[in-house]
Coordinates of C-alpha atoms in Angstrom, one line a residue:
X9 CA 129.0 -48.7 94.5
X10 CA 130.0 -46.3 91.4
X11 CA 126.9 -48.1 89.2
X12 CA 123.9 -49.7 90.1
X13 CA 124.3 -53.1 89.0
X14 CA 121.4 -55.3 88.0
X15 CA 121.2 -58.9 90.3
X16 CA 120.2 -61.7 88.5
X17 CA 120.2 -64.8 90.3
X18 CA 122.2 -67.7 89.0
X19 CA 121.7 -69.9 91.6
X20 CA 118.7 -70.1 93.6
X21 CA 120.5 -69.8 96.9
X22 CA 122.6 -66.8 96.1
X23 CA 121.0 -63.5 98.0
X24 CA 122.2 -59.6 97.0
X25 CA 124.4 -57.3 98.9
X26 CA 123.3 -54.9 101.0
X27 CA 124.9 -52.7 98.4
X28 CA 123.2 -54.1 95.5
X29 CA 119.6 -53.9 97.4
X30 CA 120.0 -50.6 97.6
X31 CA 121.8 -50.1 94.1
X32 CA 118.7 -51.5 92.0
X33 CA 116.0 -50.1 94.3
X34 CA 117.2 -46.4 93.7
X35 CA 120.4 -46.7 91.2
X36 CA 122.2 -43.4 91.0
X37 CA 119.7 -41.2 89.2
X38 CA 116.3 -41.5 89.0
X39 CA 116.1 -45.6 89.4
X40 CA 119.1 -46.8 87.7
X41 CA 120.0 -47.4 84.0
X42 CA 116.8 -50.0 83.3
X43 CA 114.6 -46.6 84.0
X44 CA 112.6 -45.5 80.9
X45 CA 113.0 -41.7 80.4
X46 CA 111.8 -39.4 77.4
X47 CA 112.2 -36.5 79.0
X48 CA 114.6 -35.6 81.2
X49 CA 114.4 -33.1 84.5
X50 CA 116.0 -30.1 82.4
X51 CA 113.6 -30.5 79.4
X52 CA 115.6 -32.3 77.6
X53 CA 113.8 -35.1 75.4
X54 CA 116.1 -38.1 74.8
X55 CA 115.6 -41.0 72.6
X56 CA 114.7 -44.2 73.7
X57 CA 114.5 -46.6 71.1
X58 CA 112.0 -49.1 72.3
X59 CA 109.1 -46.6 73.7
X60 CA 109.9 -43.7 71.2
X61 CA 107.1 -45.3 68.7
X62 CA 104.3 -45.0 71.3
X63 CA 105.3 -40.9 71.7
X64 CA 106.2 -40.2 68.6
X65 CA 102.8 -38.8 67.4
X66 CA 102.9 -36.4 70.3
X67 CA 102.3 -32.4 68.9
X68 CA 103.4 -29.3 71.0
X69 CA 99.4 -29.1 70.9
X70 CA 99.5 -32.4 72.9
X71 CA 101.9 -31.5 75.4
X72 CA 99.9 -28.1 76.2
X73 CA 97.6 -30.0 77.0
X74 CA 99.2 -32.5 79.0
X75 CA 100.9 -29.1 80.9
X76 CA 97.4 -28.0 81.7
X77 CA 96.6 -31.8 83.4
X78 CA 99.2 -31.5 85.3
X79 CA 99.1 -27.9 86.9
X80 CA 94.9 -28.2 87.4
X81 CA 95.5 -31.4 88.5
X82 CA 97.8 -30.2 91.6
X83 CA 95.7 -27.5 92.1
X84 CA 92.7 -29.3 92.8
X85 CA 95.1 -31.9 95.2
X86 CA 96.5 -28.6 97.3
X87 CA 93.0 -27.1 98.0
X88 CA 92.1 -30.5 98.8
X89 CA 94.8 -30.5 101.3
X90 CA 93.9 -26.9 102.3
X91 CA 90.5 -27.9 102.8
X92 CA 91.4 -30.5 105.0
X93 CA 94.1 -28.3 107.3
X94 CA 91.0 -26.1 107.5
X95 CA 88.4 -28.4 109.1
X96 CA 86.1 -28.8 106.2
X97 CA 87.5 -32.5 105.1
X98 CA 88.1 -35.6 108.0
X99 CA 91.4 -36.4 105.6
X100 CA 92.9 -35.9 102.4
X101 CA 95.3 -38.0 100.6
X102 CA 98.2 -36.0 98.7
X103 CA 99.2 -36.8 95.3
X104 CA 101.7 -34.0 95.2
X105 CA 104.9 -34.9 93.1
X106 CA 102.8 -37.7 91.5
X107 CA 101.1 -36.4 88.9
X108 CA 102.9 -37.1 85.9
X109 CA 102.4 -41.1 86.9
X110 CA 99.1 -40.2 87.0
X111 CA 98.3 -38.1 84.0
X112 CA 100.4 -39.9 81.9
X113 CA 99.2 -43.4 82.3
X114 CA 95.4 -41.5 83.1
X115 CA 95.7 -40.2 79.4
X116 CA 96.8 -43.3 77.5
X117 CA 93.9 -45.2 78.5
X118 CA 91.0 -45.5 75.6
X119 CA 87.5 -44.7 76.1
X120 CA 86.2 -48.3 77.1
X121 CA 89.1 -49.5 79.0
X122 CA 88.4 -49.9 82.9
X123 CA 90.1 -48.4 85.9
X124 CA 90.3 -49.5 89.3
X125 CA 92.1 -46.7 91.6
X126 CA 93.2 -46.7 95.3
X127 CA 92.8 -43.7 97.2
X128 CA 95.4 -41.7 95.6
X129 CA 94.3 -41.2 92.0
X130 CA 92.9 -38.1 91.7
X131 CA 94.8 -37.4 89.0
X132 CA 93.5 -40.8 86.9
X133 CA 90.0 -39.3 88.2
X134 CA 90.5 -36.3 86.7
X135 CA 91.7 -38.0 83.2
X136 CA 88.4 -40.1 83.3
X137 CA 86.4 -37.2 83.2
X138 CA 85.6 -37.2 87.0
X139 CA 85.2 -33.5 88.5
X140 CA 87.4 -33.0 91.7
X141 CA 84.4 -31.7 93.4
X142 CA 83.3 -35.7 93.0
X143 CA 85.7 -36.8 95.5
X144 CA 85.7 -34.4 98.0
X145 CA 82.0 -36.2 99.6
X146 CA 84.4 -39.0 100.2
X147 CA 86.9 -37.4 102.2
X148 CA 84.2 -35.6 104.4
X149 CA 82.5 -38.4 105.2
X150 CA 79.2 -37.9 103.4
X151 CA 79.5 -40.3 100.7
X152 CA 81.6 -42.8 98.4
X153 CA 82.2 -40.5 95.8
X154 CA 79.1 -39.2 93.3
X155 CA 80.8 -40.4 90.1
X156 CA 79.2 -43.6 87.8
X157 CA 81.9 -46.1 87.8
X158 CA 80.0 -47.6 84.8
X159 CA 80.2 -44.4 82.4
X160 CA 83.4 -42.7 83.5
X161 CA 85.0 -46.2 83.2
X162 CA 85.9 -45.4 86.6
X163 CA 86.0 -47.4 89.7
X164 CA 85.2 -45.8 93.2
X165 CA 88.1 -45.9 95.7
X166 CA 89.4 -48.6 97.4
X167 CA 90.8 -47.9 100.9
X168 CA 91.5 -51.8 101.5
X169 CA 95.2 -51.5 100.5
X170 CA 95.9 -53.7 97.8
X171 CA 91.8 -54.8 97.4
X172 CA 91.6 -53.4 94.1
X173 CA 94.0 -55.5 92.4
X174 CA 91.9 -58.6 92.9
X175 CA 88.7 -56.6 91.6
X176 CA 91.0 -55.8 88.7
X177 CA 91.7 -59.1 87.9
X178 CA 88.6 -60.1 88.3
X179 CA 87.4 -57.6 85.6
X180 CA 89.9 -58.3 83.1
X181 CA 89.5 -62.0 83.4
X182 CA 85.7 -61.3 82.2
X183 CA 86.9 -59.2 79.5
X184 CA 89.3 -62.5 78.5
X185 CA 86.2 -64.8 78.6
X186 CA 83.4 -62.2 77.0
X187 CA 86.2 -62.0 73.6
X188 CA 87.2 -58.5 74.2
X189 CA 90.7 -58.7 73.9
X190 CA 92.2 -58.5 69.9
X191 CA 93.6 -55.2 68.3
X192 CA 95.1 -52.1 69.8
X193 CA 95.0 -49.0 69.4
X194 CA 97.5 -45.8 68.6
X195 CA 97.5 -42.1 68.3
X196 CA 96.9 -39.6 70.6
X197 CA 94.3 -36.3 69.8
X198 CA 92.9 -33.6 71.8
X199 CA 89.4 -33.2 73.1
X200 CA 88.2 -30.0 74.2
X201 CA 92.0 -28.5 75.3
X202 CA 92.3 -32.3 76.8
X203 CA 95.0 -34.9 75.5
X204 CA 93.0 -38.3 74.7
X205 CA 93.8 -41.2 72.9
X206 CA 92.4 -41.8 69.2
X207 CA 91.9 -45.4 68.4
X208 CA 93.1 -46.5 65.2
X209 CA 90.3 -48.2 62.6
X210 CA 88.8 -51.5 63.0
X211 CA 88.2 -53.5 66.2
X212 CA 89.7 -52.2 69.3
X213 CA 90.3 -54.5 72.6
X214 CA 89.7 -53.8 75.8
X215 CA 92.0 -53.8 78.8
X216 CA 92.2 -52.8 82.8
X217 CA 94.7 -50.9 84.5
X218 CA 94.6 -50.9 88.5
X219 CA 96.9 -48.2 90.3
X220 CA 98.3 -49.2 93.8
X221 CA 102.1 -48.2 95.4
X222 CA 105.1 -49.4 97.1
X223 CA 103.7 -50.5 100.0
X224 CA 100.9 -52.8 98.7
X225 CA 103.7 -54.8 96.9
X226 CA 103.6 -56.5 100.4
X227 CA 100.0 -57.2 100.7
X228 CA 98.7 -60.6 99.8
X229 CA 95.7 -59.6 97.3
X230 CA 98.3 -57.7 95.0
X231 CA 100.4 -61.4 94.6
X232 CA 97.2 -63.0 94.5
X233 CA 96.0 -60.2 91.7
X234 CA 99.6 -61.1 89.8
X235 CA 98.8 -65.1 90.1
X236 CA 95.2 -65.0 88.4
X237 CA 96.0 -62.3 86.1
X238 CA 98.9 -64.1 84.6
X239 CA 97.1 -67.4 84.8
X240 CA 94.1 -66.3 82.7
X241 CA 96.4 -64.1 80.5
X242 CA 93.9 -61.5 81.6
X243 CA 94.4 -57.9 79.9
X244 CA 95.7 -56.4 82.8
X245 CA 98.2 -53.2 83.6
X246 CA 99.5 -53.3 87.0
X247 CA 100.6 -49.7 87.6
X248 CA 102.4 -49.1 91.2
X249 CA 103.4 -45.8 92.0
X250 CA 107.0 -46.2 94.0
X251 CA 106.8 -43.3 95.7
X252 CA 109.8 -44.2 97.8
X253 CA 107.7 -44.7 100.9
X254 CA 104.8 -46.9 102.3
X255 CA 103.9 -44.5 105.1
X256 CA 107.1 -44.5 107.0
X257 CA 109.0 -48.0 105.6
X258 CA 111.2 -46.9 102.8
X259 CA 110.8 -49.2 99.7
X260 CA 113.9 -51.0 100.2
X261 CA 112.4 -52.4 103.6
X262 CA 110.1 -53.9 101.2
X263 CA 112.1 -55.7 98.6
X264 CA 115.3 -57.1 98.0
X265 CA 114.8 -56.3 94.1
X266 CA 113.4 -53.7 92.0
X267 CA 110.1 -54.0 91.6
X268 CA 109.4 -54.1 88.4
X269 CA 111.3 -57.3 88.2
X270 CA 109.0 -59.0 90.7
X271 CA 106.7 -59.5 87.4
X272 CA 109.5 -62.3 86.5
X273 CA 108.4 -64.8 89.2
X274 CA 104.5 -64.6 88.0
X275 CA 105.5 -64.9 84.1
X276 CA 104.7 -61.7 82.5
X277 CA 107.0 -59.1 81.7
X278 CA 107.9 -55.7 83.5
X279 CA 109.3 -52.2 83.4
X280 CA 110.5 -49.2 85.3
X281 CA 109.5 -45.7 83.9
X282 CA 110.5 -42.4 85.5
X283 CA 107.4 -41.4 87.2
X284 CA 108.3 -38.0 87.0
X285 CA 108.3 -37.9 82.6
X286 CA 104.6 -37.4 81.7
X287 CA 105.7 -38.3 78.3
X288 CA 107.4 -41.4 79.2
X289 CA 104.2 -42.5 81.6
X290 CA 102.3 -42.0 78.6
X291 CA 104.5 -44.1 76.3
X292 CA 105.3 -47.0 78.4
X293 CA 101.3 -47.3 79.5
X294 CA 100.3 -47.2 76.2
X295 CA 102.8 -49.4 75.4
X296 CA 101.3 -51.7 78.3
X297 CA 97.6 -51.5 77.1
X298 CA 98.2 -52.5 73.7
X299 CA 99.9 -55.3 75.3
X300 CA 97.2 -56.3 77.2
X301 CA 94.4 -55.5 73.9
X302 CA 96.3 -58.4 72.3
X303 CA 96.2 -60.9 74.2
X304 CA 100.0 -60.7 75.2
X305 CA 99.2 -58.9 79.0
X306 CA 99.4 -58.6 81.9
X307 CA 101.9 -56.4 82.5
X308 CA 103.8 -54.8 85.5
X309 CA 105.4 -51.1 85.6
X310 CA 106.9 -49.8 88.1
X311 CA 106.6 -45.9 88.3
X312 CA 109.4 -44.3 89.6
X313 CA 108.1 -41.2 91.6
X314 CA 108.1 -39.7 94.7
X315 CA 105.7 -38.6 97.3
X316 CA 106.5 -35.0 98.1
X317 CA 104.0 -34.4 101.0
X318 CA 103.1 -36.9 104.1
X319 CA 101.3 -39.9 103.3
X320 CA 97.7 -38.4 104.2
X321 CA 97.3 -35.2 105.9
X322 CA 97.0 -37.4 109.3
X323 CA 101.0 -38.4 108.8
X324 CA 103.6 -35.9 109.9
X325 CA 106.6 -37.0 107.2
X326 CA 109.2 -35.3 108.9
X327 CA 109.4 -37.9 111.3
X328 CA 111.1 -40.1 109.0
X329 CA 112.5 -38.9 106.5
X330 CA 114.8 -36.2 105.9
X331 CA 114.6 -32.9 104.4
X332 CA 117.5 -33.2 102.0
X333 CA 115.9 -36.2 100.4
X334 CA 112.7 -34.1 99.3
X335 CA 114.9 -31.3 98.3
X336 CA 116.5 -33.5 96.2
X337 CA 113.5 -34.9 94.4
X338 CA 111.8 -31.0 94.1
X339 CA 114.6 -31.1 91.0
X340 CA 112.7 -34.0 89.2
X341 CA 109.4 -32.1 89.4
X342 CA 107.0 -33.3 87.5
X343 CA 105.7 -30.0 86.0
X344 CA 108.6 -27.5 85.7
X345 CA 110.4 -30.3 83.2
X346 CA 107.6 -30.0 80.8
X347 CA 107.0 -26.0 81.5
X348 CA 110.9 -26.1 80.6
X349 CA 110.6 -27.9 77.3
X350 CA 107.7 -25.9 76.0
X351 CA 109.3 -22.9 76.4
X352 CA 112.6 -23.2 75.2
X353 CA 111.8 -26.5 72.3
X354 CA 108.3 -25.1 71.5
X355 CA 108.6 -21.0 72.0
X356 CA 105.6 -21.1 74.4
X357 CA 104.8 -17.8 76.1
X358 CA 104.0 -16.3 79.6
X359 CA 100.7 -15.9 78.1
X360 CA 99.8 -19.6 77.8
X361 CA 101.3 -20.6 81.6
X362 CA 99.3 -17.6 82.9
X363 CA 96.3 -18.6 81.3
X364 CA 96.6 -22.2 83.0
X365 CA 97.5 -20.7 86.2
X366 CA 94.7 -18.1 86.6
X367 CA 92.8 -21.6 85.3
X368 CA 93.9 -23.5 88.0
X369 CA 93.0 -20.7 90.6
X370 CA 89.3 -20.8 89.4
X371 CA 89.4 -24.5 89.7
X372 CA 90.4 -24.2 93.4
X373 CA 88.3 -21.5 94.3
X374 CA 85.4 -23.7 92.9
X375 CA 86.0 -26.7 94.8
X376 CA 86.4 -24.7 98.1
X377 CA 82.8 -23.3 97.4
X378 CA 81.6 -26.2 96.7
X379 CA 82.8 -28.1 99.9
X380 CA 81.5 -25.5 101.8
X381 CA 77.9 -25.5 100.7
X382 CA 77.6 -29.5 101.1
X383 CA 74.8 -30.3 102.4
X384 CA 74.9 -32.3 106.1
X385 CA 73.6 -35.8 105.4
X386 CA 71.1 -36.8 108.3
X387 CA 71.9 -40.0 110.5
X388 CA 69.1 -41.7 108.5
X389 CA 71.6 -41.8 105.4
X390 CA 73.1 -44.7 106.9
X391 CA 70.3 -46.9 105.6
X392 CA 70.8 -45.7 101.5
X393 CA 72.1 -47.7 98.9
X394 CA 72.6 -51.0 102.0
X395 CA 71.4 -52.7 98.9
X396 CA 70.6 -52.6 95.2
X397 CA 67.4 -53.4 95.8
X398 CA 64.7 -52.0 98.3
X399 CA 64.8 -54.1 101.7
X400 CA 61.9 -54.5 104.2
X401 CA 64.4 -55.2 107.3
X402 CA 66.2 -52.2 106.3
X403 CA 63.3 -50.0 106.1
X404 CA 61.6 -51.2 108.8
X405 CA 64.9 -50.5 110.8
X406 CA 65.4 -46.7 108.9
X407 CA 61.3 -46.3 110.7
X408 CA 62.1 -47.1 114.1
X409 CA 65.8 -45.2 113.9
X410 CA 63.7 -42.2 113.1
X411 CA 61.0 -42.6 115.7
X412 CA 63.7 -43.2 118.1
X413 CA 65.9 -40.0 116.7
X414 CA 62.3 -38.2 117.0
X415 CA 61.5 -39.1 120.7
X416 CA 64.6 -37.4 121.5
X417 CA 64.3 -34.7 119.9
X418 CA 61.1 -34.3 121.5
X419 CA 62.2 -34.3 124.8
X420 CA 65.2 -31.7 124.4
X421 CA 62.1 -29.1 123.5

């Protein structure tokens, strides 16, 4: 096929081509003509003229900032990965070639909006104020991350696939019924060096956004997240990162039409943004929330990405997929296309990228000294935080684990 072209059925028992699968799954550049795009993988920014509106108070200040996100944000996910390769992490979960999904849609959320991440967001983490070094307990096995979901906004990780979306909708179903939804905001500022978002006067809603991929599109608590959500009218952004692959099943194994337009069937609308375009991410998600703050939500968007390392550091990706295919995709990168546009639309100098850089290399020289002087939880740390509240049976069971541990340790002296 010479152009991707868009099936819409007009009769209940007509199916797509093979062709046409294929066509709107991946189109013939970067997810087909329904892809939102502000900025292109040259550094070109192009017009779009729905989600222009929701960019257009974006500064050269702004996008430094967004820059910096994104470089210190792959830095902290490649020493994560080194750590890993060097036995000081069980497993690490790349998020390499995804970080402009993340930091984009990270960014546009306000101060009191709630997030509930998989076990890919590092990059959200990092937008919600949550230090790298916060995650690494989690992938070493000595905790479930050290970060207060409650202040950061923040929810721990769910390694259930698709869990989270049912927790989401749970959430934003209580926002509905507490009266939390009504106004919007607008506006992005900076923070301390960091792009935020600046709510405009008056009452602002609330609203959730949940991050899950591909892959979980196939799991039965993301339709059953879709079915409340849209019931309730909850304020709700579903935000899956199609990353091309759910382990080793390509996305068209999972769906005979985009998925974005899988948000049809459940009633509430959807989109497809180029996952790579941390300006569009940003756009289309705030575009979403404010949705969602007034009472229109939930809403679907589809991020078209791609995952540019194995699917945890336990999968070997060469096994399915070929090498040509991620050549391809290192032209989207995520980071260059912005480096690209600052320099040659905003005159921004060596010195600026080399400051970020030698930022970034403190940032993963921290983490790996922090991993390395974690302390070694004893066995007893298994009866911690069993409940919220203190618990006889557990205690009395942490006193004879100990006396037991002890006895043995006797007898090896």
């Amino acid at each position: 096929m010479d152009e991707p072209q868009a099936w819409i059925p007009t009769d209940p028992r007509s199916r797509p081509s093979h062709d046409q699968v294929v066509a709107g799954l991946k189109g013939v550049d970067e997810g087909g003509p329904e892809l939102v795009q502000l900025l292109t993988p040259e550094g070109e920014r192009v017009p779009d003229e729905r989600f222009d509106r929701y960019a257009a108070d974006i500064t050269a200040e702004d996008l430094r900032s967004l820059y910096r996100d994104l470089v210190l944000v792959r830095r902290a996910d490649r020493e994560g990965n080194s750590l890993q390769r060097q036995g000081e992490l069980g497993l690490w979960v790349p998020l390499l070639g995804q970080e402009a999904a993340q930091v984009g849609s990270g960014r546009a959320l306000a101060p009191e909006d709630m997030c509930f991440p998989s076990y890919r967001e590092h990059g959200v983490a990092w937008c919600r104020g949550v230090d790298p070094t916060e995650l690494l307990g989690i992938f070493r096995g000595t905790d479930h991350g050290t970060w207060d979901p409650v202040a950061t906004r923040f929810h721990p990780y769910t390694i259930v696939i698709g869990n989270q979306c049912l927790n989401a909708a749970g959430y934003a179903m209580g926002q509905r019924f507490e009266s939390k939804v009504g106004g919007s905001v607008a506006g992005v500022g900076t923070a301390d060096g960091v792009a935020g978002v600046g709510t405009a006067d008056g009452d602002t809603g609330e609203a959730t956004i949940c991050y899950f991929g591909d892959g979980a599109t196939s799991q039965g608590d993301v339709h059953e997240g879709f079915v409340w959500a849209a019931a309730y009218d909850a304020p709700l952004v579903f935000f899956c990162q199609n990353n091309q692959w759910a382990i080793s099943v390509p996305a068209e194994r999972q769906t005979r039409v985009p998925l974005y337009q899988r948000a049809r069937g459940y009633g509430f609308p959807g989109v497809r943004v180029d996952g790579n375009d941390v300006l569009a991410c940003l756009a289309v998600t705030r575009w979403a929330l404010d949705e969602c703050r007034t009472g229109n939500g939930p809403v679907l968007i589809e991020a078209f990405t791609y995952r540019m390392d194995s699917h945890t550091t336990s999968d070997d990706a060469t096994r399915y997929r070929l090498a040509d295919e991620v050549e391809l995709w290192k032209l989207k990168d995520p980071i260059e296309r912005v480096r690209v546009h600052l320099a040659r639309r905003h005159g921004v100098g060596a010195d600026f990228f080399d400051a970020v850089d030698a930022e970034a290399d403190a940032l993963g020289e921290r983490m790996r000294a922090f991993c390395r002087a974690m302390p070694q939880p004893g066995p007893e740390r298994m009866f911690s935080q069993v409940y919220a509240e203190p618990s006889p049976t557990v205690e009395r069971q942490r006193e004879e684990f100990l006396a037991y541990h002890a006895s043995f340790a006797d007898q090896e002296d």
